[in-house]
XYZ file of C-alpha atoms in Angstrom:
582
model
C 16.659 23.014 17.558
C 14.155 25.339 19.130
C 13.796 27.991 21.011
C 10.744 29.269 23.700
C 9.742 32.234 25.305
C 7.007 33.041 27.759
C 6.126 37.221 27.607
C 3.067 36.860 29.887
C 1.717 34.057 31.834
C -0.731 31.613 29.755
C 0.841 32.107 26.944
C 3.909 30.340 25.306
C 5.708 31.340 21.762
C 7.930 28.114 20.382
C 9.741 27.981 17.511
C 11.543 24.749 16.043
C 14.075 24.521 13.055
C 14.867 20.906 11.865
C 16.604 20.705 9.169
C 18.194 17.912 7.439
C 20.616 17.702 5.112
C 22.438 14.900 2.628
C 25.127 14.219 0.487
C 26.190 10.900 -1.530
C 29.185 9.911 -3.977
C 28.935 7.095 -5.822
C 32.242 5.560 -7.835
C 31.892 3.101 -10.423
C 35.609 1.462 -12.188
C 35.298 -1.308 -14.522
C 39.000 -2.223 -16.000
C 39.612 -3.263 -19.634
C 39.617 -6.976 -18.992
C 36.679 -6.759 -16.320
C 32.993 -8.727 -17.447
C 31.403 -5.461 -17.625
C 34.251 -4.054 -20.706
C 34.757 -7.130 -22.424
C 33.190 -5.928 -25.605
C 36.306 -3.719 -25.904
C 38.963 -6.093 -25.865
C 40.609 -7.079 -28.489
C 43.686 -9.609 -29.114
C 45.333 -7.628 -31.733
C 43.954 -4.030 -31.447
C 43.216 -3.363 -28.026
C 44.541 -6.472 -25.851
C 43.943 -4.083 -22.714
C 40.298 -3.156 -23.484
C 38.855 0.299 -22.488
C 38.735 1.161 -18.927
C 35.295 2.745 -17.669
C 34.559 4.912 -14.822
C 31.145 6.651 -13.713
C 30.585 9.631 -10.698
C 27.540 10.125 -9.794
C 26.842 13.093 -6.600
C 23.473 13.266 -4.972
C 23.308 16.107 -2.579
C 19.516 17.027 -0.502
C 18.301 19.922 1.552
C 15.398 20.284 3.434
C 13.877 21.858 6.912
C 10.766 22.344 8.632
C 10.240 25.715 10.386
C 7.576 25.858 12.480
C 6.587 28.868 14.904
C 3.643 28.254 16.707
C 1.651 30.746 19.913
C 0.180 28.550 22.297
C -2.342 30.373 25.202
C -3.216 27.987 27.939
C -6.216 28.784 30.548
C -8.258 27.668 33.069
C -11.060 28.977 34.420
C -12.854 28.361 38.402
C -11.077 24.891 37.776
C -14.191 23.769 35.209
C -13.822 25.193 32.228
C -10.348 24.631 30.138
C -8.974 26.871 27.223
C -5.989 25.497 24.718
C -5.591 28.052 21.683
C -3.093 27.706 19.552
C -1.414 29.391 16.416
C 0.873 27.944 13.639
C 2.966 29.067 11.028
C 4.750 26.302 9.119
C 7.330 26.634 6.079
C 9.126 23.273 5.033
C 11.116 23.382 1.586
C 13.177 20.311 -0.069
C 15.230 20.588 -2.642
C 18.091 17.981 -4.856
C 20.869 18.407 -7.048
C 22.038 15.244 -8.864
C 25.180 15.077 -10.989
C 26.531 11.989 -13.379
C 29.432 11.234 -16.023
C 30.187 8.587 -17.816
C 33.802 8.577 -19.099
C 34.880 5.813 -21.265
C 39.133 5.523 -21.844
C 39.532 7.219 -18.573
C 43.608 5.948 -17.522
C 43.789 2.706 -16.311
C 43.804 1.769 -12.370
C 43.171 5.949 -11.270
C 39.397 4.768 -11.028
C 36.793 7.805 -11.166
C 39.322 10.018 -9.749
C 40.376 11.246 -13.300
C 37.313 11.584 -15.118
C 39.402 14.494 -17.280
C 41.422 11.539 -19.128
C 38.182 10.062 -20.464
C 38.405 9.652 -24.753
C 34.383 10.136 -24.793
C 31.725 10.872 -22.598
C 28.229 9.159 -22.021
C 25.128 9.192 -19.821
C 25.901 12.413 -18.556
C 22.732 14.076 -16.163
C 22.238 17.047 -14.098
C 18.999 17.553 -12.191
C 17.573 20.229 -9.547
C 14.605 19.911 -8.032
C 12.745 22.457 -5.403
C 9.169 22.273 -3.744
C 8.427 24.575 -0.861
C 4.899 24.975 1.382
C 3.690 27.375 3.724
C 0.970 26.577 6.158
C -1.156 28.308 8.676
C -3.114 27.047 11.877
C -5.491 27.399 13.871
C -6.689 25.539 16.686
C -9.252 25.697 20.037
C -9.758 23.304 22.753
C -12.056 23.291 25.164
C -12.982 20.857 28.300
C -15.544 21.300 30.846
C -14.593 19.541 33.983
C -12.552 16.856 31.908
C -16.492 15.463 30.852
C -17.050 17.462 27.629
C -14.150 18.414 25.552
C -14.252 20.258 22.092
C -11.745 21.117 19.318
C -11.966 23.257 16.595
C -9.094 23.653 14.014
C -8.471 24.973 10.500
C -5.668 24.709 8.454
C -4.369 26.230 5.472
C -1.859 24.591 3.547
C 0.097 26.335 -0.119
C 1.948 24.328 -2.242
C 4.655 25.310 -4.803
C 3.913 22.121 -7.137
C 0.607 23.845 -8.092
C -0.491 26.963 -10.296
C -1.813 30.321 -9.044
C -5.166 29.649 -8.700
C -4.696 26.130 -7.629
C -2.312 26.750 -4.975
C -3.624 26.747 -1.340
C -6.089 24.701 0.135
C -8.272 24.850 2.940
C -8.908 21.704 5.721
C -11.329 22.262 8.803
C -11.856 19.569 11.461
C -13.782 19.623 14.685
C -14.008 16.908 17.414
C -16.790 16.168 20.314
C -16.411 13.884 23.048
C -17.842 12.758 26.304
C -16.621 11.298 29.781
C -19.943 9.305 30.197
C -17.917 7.620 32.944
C -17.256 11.201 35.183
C -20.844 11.654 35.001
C -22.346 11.059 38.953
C -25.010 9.221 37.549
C -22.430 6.466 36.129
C -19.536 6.903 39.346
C -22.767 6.504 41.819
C -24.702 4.160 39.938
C -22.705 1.858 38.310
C -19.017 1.985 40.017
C -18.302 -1.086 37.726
C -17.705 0.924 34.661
C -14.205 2.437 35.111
C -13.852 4.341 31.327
C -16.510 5.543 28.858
C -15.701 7.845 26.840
C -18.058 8.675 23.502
C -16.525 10.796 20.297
C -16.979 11.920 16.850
C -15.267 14.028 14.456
C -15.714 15.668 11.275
C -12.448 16.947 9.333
C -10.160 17.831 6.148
C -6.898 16.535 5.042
C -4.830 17.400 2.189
C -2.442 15.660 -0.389
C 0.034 16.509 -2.916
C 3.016 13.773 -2.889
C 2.125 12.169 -5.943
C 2.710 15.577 -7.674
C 5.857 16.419 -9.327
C 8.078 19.818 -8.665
C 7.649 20.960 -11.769
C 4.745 19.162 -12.855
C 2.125 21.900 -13.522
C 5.033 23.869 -15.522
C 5.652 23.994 -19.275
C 9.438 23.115 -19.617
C 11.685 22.089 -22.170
C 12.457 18.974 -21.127
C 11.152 16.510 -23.130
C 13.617 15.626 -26.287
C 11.135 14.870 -29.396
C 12.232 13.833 -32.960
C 10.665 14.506 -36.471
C 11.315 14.552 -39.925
C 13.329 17.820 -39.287
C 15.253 16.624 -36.950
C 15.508 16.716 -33.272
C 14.495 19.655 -30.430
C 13.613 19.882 -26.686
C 9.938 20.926 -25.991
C 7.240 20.751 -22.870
C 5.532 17.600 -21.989
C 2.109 17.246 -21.592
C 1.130 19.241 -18.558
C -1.967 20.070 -16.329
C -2.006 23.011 -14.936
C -5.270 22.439 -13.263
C -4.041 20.503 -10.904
C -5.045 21.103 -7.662
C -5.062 19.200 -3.666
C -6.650 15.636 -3.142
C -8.878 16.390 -0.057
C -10.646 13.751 1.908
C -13.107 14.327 4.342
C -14.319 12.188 7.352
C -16.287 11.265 9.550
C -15.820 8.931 12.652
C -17.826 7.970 15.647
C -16.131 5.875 18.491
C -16.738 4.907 21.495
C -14.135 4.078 24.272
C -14.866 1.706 27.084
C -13.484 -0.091 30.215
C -15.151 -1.796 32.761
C -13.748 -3.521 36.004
C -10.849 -1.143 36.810
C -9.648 -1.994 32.924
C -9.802 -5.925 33.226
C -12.279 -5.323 29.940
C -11.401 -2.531 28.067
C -11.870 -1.615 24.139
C -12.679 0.458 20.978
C -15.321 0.919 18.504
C -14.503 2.971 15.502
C -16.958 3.999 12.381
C -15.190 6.176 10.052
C -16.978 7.167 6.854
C -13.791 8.404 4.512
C -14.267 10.109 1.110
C -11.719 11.561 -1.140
C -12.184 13.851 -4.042
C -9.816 14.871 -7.054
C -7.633 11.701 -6.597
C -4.273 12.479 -8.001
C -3.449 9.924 -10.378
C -2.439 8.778 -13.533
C -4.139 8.982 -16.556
C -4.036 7.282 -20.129
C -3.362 9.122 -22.599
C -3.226 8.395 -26.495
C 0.609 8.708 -27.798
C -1.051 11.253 -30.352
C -2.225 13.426 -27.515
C 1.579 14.121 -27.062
C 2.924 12.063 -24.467
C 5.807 10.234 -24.152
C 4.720 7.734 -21.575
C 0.948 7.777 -22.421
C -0.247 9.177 -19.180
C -0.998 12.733 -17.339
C -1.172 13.208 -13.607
C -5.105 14.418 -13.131
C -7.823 15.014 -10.736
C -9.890 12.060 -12.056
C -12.550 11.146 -9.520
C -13.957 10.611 -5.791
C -13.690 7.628 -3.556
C -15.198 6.262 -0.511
C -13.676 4.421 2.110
C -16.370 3.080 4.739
C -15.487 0.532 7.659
C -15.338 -0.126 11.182
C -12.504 -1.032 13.395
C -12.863 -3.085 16.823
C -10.422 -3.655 19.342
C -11.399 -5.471 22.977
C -8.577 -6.111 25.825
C -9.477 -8.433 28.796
C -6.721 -9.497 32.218
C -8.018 -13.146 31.901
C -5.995 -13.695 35.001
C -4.458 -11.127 37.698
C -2.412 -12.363 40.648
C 0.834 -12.043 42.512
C 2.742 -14.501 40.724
C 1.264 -14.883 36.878
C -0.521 -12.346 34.736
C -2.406 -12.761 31.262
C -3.880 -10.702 29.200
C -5.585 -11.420 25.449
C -6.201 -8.504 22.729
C -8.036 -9.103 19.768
C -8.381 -6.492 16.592
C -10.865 -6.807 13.745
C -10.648 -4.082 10.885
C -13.850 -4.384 7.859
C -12.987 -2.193 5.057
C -15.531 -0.946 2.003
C -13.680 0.565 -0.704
C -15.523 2.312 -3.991
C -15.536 4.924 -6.699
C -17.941 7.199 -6.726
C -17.041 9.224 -9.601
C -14.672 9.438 -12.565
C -13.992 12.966 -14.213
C -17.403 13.977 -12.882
C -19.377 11.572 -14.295
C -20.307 8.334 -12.608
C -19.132 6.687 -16.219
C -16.347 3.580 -15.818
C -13.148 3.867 -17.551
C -11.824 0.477 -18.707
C -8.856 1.273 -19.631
C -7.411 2.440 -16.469
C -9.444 -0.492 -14.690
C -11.722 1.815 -12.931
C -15.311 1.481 -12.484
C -17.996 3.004 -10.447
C -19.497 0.968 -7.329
C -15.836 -0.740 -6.977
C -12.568 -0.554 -5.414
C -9.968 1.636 -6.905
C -7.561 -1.652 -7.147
C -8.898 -4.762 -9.022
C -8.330 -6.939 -11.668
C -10.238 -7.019 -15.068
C -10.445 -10.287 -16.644
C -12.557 -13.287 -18.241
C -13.993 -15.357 -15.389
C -12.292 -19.302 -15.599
C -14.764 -22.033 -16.227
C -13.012 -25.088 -16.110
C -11.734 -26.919 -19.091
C -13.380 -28.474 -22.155
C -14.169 -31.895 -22.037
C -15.448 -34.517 -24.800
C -18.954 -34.512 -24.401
C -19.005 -30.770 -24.746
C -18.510 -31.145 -28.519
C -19.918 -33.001 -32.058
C -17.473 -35.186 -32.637
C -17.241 -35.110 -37.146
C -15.421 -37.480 -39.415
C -14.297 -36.429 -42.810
C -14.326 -38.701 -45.406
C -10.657 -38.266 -45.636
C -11.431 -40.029 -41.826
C -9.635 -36.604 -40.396
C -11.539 -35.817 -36.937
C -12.908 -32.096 -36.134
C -14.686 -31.096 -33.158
C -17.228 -28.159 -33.326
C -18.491 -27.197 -29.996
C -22.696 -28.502 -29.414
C -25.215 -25.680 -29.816
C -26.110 -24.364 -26.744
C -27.715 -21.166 -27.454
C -31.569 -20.362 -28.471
C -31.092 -17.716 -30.742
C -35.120 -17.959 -32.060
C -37.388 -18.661 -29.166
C -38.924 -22.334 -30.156
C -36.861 -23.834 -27.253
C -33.973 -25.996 -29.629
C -30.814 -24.640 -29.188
C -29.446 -23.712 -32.583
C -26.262 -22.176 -32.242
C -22.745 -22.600 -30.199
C -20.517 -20.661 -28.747
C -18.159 -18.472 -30.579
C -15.299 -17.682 -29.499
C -11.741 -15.767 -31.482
C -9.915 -19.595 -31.242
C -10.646 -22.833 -32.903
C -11.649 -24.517 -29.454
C -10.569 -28.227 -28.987
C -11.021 -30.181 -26.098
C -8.649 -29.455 -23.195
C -8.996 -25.914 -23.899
C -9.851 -23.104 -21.195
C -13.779 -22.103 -21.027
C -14.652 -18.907 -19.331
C -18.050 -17.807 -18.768
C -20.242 -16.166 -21.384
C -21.050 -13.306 -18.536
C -23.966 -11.160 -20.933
C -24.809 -14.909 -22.056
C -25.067 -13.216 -26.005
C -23.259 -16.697 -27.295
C -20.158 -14.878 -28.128
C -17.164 -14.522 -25.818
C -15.435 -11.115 -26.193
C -14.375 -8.006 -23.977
C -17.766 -7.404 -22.809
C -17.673 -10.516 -20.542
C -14.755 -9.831 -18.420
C -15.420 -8.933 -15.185
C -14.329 -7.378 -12.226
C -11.941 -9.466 -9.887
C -11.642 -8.017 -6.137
C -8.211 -7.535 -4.121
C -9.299 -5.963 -1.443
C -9.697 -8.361 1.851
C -13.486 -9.181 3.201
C -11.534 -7.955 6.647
C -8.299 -8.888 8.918
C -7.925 -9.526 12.469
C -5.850 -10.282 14.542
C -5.226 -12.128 17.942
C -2.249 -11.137 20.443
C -1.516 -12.637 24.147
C 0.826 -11.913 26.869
C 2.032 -14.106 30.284
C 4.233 -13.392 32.670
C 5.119 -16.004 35.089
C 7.357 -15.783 38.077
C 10.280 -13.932 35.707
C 8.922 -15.739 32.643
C 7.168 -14.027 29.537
C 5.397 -15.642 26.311
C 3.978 -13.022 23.277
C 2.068 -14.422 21.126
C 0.623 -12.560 17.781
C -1.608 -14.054 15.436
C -2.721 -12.301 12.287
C -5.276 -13.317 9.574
C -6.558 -11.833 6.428
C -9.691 -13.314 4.968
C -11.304 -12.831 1.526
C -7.997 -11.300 -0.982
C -7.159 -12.075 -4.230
C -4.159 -12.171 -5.277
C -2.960 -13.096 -9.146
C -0.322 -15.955 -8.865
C 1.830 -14.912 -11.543
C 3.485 -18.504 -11.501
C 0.072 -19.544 -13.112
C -0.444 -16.350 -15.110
C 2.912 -16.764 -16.948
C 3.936 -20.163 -16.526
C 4.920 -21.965 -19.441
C 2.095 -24.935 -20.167
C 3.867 -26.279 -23.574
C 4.897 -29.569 -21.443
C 8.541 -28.617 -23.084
C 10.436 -26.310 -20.230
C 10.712 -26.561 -16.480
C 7.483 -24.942 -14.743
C 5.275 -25.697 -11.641
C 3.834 -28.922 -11.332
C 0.493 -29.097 -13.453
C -2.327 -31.107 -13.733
C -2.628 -31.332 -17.316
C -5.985 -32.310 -19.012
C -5.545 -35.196 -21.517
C -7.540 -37.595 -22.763
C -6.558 -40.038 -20.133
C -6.420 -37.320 -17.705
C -9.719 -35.618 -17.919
C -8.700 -32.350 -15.664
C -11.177 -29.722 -14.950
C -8.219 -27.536 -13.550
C -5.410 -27.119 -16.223
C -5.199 -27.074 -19.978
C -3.527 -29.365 -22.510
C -0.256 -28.459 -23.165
C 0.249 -26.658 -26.517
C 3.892 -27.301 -27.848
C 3.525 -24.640 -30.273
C 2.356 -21.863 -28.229
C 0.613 -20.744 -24.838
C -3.181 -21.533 -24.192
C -5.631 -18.512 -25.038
C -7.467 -17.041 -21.710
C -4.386 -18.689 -19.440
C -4.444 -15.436 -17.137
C -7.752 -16.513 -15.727
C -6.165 -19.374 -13.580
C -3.918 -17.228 -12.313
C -6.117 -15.359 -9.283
C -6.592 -17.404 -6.141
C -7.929 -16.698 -2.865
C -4.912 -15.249 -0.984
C -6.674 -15.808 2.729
C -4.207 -16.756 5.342
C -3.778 -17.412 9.522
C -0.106 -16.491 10.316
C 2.059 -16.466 13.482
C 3.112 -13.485 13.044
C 5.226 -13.255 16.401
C 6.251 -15.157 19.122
C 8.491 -14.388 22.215
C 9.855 -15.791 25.147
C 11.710 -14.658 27.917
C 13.044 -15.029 31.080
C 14.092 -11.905 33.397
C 16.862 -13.511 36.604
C 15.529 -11.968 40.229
C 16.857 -8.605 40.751
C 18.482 -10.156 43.959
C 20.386 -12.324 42.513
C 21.721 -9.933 39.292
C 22.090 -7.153 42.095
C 25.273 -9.094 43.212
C 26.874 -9.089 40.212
C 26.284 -5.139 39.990
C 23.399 -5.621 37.393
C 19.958 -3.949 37.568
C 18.513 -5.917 35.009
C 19.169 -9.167 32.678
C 17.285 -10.644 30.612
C 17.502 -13.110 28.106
C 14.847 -13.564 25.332
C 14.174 -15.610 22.128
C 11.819 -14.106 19.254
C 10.809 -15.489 16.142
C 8.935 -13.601 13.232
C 6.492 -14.766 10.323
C 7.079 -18.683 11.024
C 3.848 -20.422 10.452
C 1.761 -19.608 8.087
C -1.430 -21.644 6.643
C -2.590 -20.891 3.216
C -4.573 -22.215 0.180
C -2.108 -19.873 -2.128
C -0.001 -21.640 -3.915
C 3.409 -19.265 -3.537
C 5.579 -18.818 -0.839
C 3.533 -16.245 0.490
C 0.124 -15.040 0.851
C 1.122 -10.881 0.798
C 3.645 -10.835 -2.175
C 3.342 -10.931 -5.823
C 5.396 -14.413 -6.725
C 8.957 -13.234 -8.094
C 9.127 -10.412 -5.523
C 11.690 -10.699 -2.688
C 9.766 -13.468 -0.293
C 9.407 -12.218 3.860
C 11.880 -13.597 5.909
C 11.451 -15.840 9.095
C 13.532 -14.571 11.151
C 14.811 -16.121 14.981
C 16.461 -13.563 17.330
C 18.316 -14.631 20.526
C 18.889 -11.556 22.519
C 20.289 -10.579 25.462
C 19.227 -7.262 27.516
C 21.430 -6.158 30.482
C 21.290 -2.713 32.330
C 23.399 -1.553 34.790
């Protein structure tokens, strides 16, 4: 709802309440003889078992107010003015209410919660988080060639200490109609849009932060010797905004009254005091062993390209072709400060914020990588060759050590510092992040028919295939098909199954290259001659067939390409559909 008012000319006051607002019951009944109770039945004692019932009540609250002054002017036609003033409050808040009442009477479900013998799992929560914001904004065009904006906003959150509360995020934007310029129109008539920008601006975040999280409150329950108590949990109450700042420069362009048309983008993107979890040690006092913190500053650095062309314009067929392409550079810049890596969260300076940390597969041990030595009991041992120099005189004179008694058909992985001993200094750091993605979309239209097409691909991921990660290679259960080394069966790709127990440094099979080229979309449809529906009082019909995700080529050996295996896969999906307006 809003409401607007005008007291002089130019300038317009608007204000707009939305509010919305929620409320959910949820009923659980589980009889005496029911699956989920049969631990209470008994044949002689309690041949009816104990009925069970839980409530639980969600209820939610929130609006956005926002009451904004907005002057408009223009001045000899040339020069254009667009101020504007904002005042913003938006609050949320949540109650939450559950029971758990076992013996309630039989068959009156949760509606009788009172006739429970004993009570269990029972919660109440309340949660509240307000902000208030304030804008300020200035636009400015000269003869729709050079246009200008200036803003500031200032944004104060209740999830934050005094001190820490408000934050401040400028922006300011440049562009230029290098296509209303007479030296372009008179010139060079063939170039129908150019159009060159940049900006510079602020943003703030606080989602990741809890209501109450920068508050000491009893709310943690903690056991000792003494006995038990509520006390705080470990808080920060330094917390304060993420901001990220950036800069782009684009340029818009269209040529041949928009039969080529398309965007460059360069956006330089860095973010400072990224809210995020921390490790903590158990000692340090909490429970879950980690501590929302400001804990470093990331860059984001790409460029994004888009290019439309009308292949072919006439009275009866049209088609068009769009292709995307999106490169993306991803790296921390600091940690706490200090440009120091911290393992343990999997963070390092230079690299992405998201990667894997792990010893670097190698293939598998074969034969002729060991000494082969006969007891004189005629037991066989095999001790892996020396391959290290460890004295300078150019005879290797030591092998590799590793934590296992190696064997061939074991993993290798790569001595990375090359020190002749394979420990936690020789993982490395595994990538996620795509090299870039694209994508390729086209539309025709042909005398009432229409065909979409959307390809997508994504070139360059890694993805850890959990079904190799955490397969079972014993060669005793069911698991995916395996080319097991043996001595018949020489494999450089999979171990020898161990009956006894899982093969040491398994994990490092488990990332593959998670490129893929997928369909993404394709449509076609067929609208009937307005003529012809127009007799049959219909303005429009159309009938249309679409089909989502159905081809897909990949090297990654899961069902798809985007998902972790044992996650819920995509669906392919086939629509017939019918549109009809009257």
């Amino acid at each position: 709802m809003y409401a607007q008012y005008q007291p002089i000319n130019d300038v317009i006051i608007k204000t707009t309440f939305s509010p919305t607002f929620s409320t959910r019951r949820r009923g659980e009944y589980y009889g005496g003889l029911s699956s989920a109770q049969s631990s209470t039945y008994n044949a002689s004692t309690n041949p009816t078992g104990t009925s069970s019932a839980t409530v639980t009540r969600n209820e939610s609250f929130s609006y956005t107010w926002d009451t904004q002054v907005n002057y408009v002017k223009t001045v000899k036609e040339d020069h254009s003015f667009n101020a504007m003033a904002l005042l913003s409050v938006y609050s949320t808040e949540a109650e939450k209410y559950a029971l758990t009442g076992e013996g309630v009477t039989p068959k009156t479900l949760w509606y009788n919660m009172g006739s429970a013998k004993s009570y269990s799992d029972i919660e109440s929560s309340y949660g509240k988080a307000t902000m208030l914001s304030y804008a300020l904004r200035l636009n400015y065009a000269y003869k729709g060639r050079y246009l200008a904006t200036i803003s500031s906003r200032w944004d104060g959150s209740s999830k934050f200490q005094d001190g820490h509360r408000w934050g401040s995020f400028p922006s300011a934007a440049l562009a230029w109609r290098i296509s209303e310029e007479s030296f372009i129109k008179d010139k060079a008539p063939w170039i129908s849009n150019l159009k060159l920008r940049g900006s510079f601006g602020a943003t703030g975040n606080n989602a990741s932060v809890g209501n109450y999280e920068t508050m000491f409150l009893a709310n943690q329950l903690y056991y000792s010797s003494f006995g038990k108590g509520y006390g705080p949990e470990v808080i920060n109450e330094l917390l304060s905004w993420e901001k990220t700042t950036e800069l782009n420069f684009g340029l818009d362009f269209g040529f041949f009254n928009g039969r080529l048309s398309g965007t460059i983008d360069w956006y330089n993107k860095t973010s400072k005091d990224l809210l995020m979890d921390q490790k903590l040690l158990l000692e340090q006092g909490s429970p879950t062993g980690t501590m929302t913190a400001n804990v470093g500053k990331v860059r984001n650095s790409g460029i994004e390209l888009m290019l439309k062309g009308v292949l072919l314009q006439t009275k009866n067929f049209y088609w068009d072709v769009t292709a995307t392409f999106a490169k993306n550079k991803n790296e921390i810049l600091e940690l706490q400060g200090k440009k120091e890596d911290m393992r343990a969260e999997r963070w390092f300076i230079g690299q992405p914020i998201d990667v894997y940390y792990d010893y670097q597969f190698d293939g598998i041990y074969q034969y002729e990588d060991f000494d082969k030595i006969t007891a004189p009991d005629g037991t066989v041992k095999y001790e892996l060759k020396k391959t290290y120099d460890t004295d300078g005189d150019g005879i290797p004179d030591k092998a590799l050590s590793r934590t296992d008694n190696v064997e061939p058909g074991f993993i290798k992985v790569k001595d990375i510092n090359n020190d002749g001993i394979i420990n936690s200094d020789d993982r490395v750091v595994i990538k996620k992040d795509p090299d870039y993605v694209a994508s390729i979309s086209s539309n025709l239209y042909f005398k009432g028919f229409d065909l979409y097409l959307d390809f997508y691909t994504v070139q360059g991921a890694t993805l850890q295939n959990e079904y190799f990660a955490g397969e079972s290679l014993q060669g005793k259960l069911n698991a995916i098909k395996v080319d097991y080394w043996t001595p018949e069966n020489p494999s450089n790709v999979a171990p020898r199954p161990r009956f006894q127990s899982q093969p040491i440094y398994n994990s490092t099979r488990s990332y593959q290259d998670a490129s893929y080229f997928r369909l993404r979309t394709i449509s076609l449809g067929y609208t009937f001659p307005r003529h012809l529906t127009e007799k049959i009082n219909i303005n429009n019909l159309k009938i249309y067939c679409t089909g989502t995700n159905l081809l897909t080529f990949t090297k990654f050996k899961s069902y798809s390409p985007e998902l972790t295996p044992g996650s819920y896969p995509e669906s392919k999906q086939v629509i017939f559909g019918l549109n009809v307006s009257f």
